[in-house]
GROMACS .gro file of C-alpha atoms in nm:
model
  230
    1UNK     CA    1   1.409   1.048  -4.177
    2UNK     CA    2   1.526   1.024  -3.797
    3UNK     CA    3   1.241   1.062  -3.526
    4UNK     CA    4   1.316   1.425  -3.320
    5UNK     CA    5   1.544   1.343  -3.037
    6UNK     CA    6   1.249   1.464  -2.813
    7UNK     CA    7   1.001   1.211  -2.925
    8UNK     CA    8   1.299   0.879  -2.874
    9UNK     CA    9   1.373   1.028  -2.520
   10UNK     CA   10   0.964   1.057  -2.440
   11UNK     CA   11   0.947   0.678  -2.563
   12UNK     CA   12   1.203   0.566  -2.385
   13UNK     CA   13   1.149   0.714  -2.058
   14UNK     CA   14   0.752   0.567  -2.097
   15UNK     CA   15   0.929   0.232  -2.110
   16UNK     CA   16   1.095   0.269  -1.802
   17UNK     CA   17   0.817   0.411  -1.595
   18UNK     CA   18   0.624   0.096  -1.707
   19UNK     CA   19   0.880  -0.160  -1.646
   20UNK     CA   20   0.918   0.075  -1.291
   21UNK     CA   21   0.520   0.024  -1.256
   22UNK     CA   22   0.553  -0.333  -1.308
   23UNK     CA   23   0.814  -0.418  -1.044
   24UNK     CA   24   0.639  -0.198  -0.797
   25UNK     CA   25   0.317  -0.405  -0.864
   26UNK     CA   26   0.516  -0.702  -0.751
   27UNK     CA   27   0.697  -0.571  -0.449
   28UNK     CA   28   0.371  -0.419  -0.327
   29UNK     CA   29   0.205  -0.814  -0.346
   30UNK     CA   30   0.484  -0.949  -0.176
   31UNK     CA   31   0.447  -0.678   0.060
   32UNK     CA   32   0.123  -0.783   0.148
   33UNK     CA   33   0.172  -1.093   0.146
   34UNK     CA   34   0.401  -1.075   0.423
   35UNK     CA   35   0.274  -0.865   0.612
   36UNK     CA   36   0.500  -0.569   0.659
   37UNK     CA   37   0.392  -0.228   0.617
   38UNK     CA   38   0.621   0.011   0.398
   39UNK     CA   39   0.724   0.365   0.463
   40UNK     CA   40   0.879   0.557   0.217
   41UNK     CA   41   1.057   0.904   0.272
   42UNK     CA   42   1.127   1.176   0.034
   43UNK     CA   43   1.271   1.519   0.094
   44UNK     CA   44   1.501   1.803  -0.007
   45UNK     CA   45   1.920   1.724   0.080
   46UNK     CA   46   1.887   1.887   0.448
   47UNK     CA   47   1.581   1.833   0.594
   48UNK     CA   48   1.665   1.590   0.891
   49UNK     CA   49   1.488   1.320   0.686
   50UNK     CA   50   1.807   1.076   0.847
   51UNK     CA   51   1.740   1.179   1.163
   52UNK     CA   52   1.418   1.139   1.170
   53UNK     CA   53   1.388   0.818   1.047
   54UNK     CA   54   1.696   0.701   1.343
   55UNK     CA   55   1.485   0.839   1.566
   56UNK     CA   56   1.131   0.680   1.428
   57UNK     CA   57   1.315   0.337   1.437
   58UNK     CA   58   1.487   0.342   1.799
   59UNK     CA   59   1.125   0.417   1.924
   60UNK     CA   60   0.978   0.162   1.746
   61UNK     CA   61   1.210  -0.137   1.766
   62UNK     CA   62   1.080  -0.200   2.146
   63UNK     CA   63   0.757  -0.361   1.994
   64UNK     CA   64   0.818  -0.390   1.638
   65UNK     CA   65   1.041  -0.572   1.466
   66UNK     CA   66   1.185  -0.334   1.156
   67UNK     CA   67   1.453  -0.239   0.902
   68UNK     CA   68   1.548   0.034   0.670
   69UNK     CA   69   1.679   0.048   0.282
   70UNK     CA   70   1.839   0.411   0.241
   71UNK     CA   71   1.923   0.553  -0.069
   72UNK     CA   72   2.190   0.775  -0.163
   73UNK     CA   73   2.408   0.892  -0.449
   74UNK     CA   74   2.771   0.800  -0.370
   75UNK     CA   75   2.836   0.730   0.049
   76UNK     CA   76   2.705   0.497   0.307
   77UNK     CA   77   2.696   0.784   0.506
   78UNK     CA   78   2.348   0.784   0.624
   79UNK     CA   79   2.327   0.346   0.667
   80UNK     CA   80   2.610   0.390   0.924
   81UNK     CA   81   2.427   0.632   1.106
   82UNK     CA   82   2.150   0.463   1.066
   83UNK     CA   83   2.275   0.130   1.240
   84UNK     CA   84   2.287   0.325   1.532
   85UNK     CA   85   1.934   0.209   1.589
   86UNK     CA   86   1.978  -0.132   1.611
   87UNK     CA   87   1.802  -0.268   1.346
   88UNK     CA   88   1.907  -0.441   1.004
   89UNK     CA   89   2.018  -0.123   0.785
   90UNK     CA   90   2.145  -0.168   0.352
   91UNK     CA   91   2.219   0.081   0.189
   92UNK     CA   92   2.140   0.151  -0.188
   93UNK     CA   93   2.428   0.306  -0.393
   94UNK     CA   94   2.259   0.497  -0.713
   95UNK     CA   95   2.543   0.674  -0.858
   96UNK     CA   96   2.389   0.938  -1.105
   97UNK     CA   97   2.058   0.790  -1.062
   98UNK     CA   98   1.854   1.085  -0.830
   99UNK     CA   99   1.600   0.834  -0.737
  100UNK     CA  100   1.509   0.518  -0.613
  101UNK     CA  101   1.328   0.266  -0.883
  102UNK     CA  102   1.132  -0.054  -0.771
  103UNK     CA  103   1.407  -0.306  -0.930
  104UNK     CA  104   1.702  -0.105  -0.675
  105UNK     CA  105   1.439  -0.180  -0.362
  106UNK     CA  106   1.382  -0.544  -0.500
  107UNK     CA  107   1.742  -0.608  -0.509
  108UNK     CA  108   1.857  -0.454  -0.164
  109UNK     CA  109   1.588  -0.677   0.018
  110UNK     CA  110   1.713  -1.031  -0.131
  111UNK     CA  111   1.862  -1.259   0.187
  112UNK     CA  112   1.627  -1.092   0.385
  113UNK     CA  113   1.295  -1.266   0.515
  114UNK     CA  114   1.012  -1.015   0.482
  115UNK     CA  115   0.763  -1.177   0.666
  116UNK     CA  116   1.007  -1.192   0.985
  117UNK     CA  117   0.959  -0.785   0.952
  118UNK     CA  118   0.678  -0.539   1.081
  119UNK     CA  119   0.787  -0.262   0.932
  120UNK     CA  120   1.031  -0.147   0.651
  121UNK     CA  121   1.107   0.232   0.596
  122UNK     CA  122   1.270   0.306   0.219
  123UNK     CA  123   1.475   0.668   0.274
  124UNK     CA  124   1.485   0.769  -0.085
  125UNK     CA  125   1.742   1.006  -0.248
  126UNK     CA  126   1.749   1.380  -0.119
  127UNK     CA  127   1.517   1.596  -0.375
  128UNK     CA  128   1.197   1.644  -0.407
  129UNK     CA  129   1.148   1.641  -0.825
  130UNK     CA  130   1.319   1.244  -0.940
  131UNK     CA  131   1.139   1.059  -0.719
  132UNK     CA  132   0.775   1.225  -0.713
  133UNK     CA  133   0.710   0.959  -1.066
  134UNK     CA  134   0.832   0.579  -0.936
  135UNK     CA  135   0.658   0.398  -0.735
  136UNK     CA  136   0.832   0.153  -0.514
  137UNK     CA  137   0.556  -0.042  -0.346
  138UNK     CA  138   0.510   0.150  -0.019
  139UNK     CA  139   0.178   0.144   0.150
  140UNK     CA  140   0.232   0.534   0.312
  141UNK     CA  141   0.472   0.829   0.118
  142UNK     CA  142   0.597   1.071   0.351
  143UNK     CA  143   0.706   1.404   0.197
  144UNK     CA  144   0.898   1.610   0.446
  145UNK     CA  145   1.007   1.992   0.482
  146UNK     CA  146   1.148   2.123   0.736
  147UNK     CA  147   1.070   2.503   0.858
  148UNK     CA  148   1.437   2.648   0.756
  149UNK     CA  149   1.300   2.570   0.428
  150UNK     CA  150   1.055   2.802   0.363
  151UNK     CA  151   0.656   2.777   0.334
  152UNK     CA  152   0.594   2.772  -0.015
  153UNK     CA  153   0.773   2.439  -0.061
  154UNK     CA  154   0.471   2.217  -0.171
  155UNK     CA  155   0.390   2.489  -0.426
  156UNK     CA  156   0.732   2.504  -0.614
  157UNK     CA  157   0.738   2.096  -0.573
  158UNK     CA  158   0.315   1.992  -0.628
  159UNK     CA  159   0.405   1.658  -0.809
  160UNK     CA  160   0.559   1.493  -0.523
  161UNK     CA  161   0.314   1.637  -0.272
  162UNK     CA  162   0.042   1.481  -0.468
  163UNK     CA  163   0.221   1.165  -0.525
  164UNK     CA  164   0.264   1.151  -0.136
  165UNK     CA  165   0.051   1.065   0.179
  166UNK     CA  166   0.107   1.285   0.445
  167UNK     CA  167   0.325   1.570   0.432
  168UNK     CA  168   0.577   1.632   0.764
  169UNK     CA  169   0.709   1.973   0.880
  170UNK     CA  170   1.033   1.906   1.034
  171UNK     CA  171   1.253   2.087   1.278
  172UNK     CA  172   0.954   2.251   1.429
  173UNK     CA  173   1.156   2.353   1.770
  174UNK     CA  174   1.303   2.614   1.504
  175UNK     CA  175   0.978   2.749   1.382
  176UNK     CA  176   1.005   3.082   1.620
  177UNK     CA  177   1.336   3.169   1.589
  178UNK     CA  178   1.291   3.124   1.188
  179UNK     CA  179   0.956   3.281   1.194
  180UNK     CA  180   0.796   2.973   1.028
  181UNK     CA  181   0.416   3.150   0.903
  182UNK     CA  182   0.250   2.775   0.960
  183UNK     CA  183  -0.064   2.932   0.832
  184UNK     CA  184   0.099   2.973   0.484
  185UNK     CA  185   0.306   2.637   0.535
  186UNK     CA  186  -0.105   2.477   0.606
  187UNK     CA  187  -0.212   2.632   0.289
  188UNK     CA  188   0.056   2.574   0.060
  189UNK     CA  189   0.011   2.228   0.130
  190UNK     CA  190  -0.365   2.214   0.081
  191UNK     CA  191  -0.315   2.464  -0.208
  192UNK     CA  192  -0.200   2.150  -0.418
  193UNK     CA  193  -0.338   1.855  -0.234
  194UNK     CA  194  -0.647   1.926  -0.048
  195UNK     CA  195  -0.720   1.742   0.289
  196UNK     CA  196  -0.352   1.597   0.293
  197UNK     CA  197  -0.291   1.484   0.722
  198UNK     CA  198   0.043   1.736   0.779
  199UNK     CA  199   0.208   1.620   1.086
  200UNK     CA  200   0.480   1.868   1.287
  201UNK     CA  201   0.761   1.740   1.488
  202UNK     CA  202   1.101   1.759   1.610
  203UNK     CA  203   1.328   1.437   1.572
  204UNK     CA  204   1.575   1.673   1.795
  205UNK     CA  205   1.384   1.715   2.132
  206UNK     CA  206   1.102   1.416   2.052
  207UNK     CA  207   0.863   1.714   2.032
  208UNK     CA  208   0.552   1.507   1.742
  209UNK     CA  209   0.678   1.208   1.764
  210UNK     CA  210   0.444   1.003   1.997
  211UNK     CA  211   0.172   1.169   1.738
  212UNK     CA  212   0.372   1.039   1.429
  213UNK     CA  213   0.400   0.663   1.565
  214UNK     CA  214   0.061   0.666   1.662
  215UNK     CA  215  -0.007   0.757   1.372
  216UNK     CA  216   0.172   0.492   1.173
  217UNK     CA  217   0.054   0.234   1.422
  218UNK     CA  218  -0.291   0.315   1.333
  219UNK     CA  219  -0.239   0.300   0.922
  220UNK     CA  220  -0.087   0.020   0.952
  221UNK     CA  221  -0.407  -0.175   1.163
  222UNK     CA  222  -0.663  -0.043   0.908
  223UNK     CA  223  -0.441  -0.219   0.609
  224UNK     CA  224  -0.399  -0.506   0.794
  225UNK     CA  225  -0.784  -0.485   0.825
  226UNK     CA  226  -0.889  -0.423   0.507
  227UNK     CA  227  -0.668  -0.716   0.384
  228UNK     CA  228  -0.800  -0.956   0.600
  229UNK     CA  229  -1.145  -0.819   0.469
  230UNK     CA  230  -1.058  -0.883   0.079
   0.00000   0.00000   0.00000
């Protein structure tokens, strides 16, 4: 008697989260090991999560050396934009994969020299449900929404607010005109992950980002402390 198709597709699936957990245990060693600090991004398709991360790298690449793996389903779209920045840019073709897995990241970064890098962002695949369950070795998860969106977001999507770090409200020079209710945005968020650090910007005028590099800046000296400590 055949096993329920249910019960192969559970087993199967385990297998891959495991081998996915495995990889990511690597990457996040060699990581470490080198030095860089790892930013991943995940968001619904529309968010200005591109943008935003152009922006986050011209303003860094003054006194930080750092690159960017971007994910997408079919186009390069979003690496040629991307390159606008200056900075070494590959992007990650997944076909009808909706999210990123550890092996894809470990791939994309062979030629390169980690450990010549200060910081690598990882711009997953737009949606907010795929990519809340792999881990790809990042020391910070950013989960962004943007205020077109609406403000229940992190309640229809908890899993990948509690798999992330910080959660970052996006297009914020729209919030009157779209009569963003930031209260409700605040409590949505800490409705599923209390005490999660929400940070507001505008990758459009500038408006947050000084706060958001600081920000990063300042994660990325504590790790750097705490692994000189261990």
């Amino acid at each position: 008697m055949s096993l329920p198709t249910t019960t192969r597709m559970v087993e199967v699936r385990t297998q891959v989260l495991k081998a996915n957990d495995n990889d990511a245990r690597l990457l996040r060693q060699r990581f470490h090991n080198n030095g860089v600090f790892v930013v991943s991004l995940v968001s619904s398709p529309g968010t200005g999560k591109t943008l935003f991360l152009e922006r986050t790298l011209t303003m860094l690449r003054e006194r930080y050396r750092c690159a960017a793996l971007v994910g997408d389903l079919a186009t390069e779209n979003d690496a040629r934009r991307l390159e606008r920045a200056g900075v070494p840019i590959r992007q990650i073709i997944t076909g009808s994969v909706c999210h990123l897995e550890a092996k894809m990241v470990s791939d994309a970064l062979v030629g390169w020299n980690l450990d010549e890098l200060d910081f690598l962002f990882i711009e997953n695949v737009g949606n907010l449900v795929c990519p809340a369950t792999y881990d790809l070795g990042e020391e910070m998860r950013l989960v962004l929404f943007s205020v077109t969106e609406g403000e229940d977001k992190p309640r229809k999507y908890p899993t990948i607010f509690n798999t992330a770090d910080v959660a970052i409200i996006t297009k914020i020079e729209l919030a009157t005109v779209t009569e963003f209710d930031r209260e409700a945005a605040y409590a949505s968020v800490q409705a599923v992950r209390p005490g999660m650090r929400i940070l507001e910007l505008s990758a459009k005028t500038g408006l947050g980002m000084n706060q958001w590099l600081e920000f990063l800046e300042l994660r990325s000296a504590e790790r750097s402390e705490r692994l000189v400590v261990v």
